Short mmCIF file of C-alpha atoms in Angstrom, two decimals:
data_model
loop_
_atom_site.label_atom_id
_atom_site.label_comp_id
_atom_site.label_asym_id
_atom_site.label_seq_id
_atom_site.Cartn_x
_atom_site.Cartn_y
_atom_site.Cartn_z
CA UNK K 1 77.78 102.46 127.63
CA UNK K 2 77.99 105.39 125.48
CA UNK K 3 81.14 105.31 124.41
CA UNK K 4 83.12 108.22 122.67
CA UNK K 5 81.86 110.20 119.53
CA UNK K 6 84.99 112.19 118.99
CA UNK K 7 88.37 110.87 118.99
CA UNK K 8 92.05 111.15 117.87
CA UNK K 9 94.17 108.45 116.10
CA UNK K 10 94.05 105.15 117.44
CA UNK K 11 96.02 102.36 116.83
CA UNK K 12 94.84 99.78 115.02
CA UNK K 13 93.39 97.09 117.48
CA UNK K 14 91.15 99.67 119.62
CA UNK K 15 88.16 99.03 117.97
CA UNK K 16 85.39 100.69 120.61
CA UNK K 17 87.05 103.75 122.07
CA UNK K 18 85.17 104.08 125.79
CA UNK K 19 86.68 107.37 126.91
CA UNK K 20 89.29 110.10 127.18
CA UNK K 21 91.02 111.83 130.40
CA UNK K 22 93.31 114.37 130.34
CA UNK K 23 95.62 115.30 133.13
CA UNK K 24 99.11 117.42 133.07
CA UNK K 25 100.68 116.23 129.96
CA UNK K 26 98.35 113.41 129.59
CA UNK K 27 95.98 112.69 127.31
CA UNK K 28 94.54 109.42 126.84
CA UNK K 29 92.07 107.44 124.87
CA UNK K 30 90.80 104.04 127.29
CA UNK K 31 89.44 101.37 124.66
CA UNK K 32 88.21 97.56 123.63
CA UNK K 33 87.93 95.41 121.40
CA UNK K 34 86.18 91.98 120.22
CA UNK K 35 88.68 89.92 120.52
CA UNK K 36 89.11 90.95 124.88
CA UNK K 37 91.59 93.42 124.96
CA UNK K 38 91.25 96.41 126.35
CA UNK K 39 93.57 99.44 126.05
CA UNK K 40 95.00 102.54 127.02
CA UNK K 41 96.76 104.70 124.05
CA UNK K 42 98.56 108.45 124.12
CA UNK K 43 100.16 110.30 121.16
CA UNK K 44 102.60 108.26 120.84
CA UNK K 45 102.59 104.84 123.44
CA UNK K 46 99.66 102.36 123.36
CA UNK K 47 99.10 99.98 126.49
CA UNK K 48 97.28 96.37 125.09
CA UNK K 49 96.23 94.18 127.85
CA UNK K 50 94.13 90.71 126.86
CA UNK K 51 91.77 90.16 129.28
CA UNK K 52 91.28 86.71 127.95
CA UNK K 53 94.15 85.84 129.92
CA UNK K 54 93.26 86.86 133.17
CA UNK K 55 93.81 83.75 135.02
CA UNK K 56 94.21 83.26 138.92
CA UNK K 57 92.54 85.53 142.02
CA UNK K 58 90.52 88.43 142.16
CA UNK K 59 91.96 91.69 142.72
CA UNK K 60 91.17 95.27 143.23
CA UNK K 61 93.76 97.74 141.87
CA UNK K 62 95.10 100.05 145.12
CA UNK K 63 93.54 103.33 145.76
CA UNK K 64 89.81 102.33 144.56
CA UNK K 65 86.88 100.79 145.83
CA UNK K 66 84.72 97.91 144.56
CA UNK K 67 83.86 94.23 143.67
CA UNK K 68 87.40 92.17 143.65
CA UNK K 69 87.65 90.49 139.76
CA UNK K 70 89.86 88.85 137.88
CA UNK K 71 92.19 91.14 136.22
CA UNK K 72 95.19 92.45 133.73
CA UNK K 73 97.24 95.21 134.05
CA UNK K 74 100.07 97.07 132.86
CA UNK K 75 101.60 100.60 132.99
CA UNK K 76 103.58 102.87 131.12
CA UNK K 77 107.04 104.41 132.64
CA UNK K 78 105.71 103.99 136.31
CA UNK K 79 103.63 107.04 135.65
CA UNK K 80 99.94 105.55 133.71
CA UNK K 81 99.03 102.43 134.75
CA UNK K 82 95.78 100.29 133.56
CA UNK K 83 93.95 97.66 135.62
CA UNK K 84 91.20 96.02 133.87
CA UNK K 85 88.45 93.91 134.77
CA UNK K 86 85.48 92.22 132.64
CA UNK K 87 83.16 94.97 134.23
CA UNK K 88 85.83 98.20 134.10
CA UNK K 89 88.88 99.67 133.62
CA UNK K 90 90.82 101.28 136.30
CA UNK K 91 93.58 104.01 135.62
CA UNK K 92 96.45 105.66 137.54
CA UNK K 93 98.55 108.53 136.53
CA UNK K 94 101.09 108.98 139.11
CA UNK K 95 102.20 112.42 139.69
CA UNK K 96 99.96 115.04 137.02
CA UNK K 97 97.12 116.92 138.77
CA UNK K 98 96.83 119.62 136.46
CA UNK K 99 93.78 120.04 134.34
CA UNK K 100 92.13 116.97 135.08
CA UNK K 101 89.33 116.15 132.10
CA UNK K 102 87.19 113.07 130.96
CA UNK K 103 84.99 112.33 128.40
CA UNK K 104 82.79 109.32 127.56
CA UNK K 105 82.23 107.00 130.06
CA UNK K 106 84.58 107.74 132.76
CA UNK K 107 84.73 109.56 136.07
CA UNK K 108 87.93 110.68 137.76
CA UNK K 109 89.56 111.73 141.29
CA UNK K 110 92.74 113.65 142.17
CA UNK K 111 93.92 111.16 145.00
CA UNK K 112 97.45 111.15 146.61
CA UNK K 113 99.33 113.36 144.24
CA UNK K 114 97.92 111.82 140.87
CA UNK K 115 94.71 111.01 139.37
CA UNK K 116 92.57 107.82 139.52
CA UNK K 117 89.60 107.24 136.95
CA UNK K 118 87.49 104.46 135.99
CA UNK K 119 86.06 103.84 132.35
CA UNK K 120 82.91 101.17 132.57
CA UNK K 121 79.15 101.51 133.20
CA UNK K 122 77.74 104.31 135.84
CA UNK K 123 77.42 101.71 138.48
CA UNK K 124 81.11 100.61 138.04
CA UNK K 125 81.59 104.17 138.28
CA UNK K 126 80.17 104.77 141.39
CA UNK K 127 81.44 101.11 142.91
CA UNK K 128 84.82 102.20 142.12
CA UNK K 129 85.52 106.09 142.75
CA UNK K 130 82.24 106.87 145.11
CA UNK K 131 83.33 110.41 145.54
CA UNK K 132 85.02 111.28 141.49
CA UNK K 133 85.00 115.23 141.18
CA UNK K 134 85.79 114.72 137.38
CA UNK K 135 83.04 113.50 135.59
CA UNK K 136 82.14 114.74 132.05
CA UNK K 137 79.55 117.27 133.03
CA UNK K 138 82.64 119.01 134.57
CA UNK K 139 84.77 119.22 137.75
CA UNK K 140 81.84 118.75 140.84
CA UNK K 141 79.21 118.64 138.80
CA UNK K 142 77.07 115.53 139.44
CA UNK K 143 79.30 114.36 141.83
CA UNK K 144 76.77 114.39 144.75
CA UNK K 145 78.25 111.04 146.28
#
């Protein structure tokens, strides 16, 4: 994975920011680091899941498609929630459709009034949002699933 050149703060753990979406008054940075976190941070709220812990049965998060994995997740106020796997990272923003925008290595969909993305590898990608609109050339472009 690529990862993402150009960044705002951080907090201190995210050590490998992935990517960025954007949507309504959103505007996210999805990271890891080495020790098996994995992250989700705005201006001024940082999610911190260890995916060391992941213990029990695979899951898929609802509203994407995929391999079922072992998994963490968290949200923020209801509204941003993160899922993550060891092979991806699946986000939900409930309710912001507005401007929808990702950079790095992510892909995004507007899907039942909010926006679903997924940060990980092309293949994760595809596995998990066949048919994203957002992808970082731009809304539709290279989104020929």
């Amino acid at each position: 994975m690529r990862g993402l050149v150009d960044h705002g703060e951080l907090p201190e753990e995210a050590e490998r920011p992935l990517a960025q979406i954007k949507v309504g008054t959103y505007d996210m940075i999805a990271w890891v680091n080495s020790e098996g976190h994995c992250g989700l941070s705005g201006a001024d709220w940082t999610l911190d899941l260890d995916l060391t812990g992941s213990q029990g049965h695979p899951a898929r998060q609802q509203g994407f498609s995929g391999p079922m994995e072992v998994a963490v997740s968290g949200s923020r106020e209801s509204e941003a929630s993160l899922f993550c796997t060891p092979t991806r990272m699946l986000i939900r923003v409930e309710g912001q459709t507005s401007e929808p925008f990702v950079s790095g290595d992510a892909v995004a969909q507007i899907v039942d009034g909010g926006l679903n993305a997924v940060v990980g590898p092309q293949e994760a990608q595809r596995e998990s949002l066949p048919r994203a609109a957002i992808t970082v050339a731009g809304p539709g472009i290279g989104s020929d699933l």
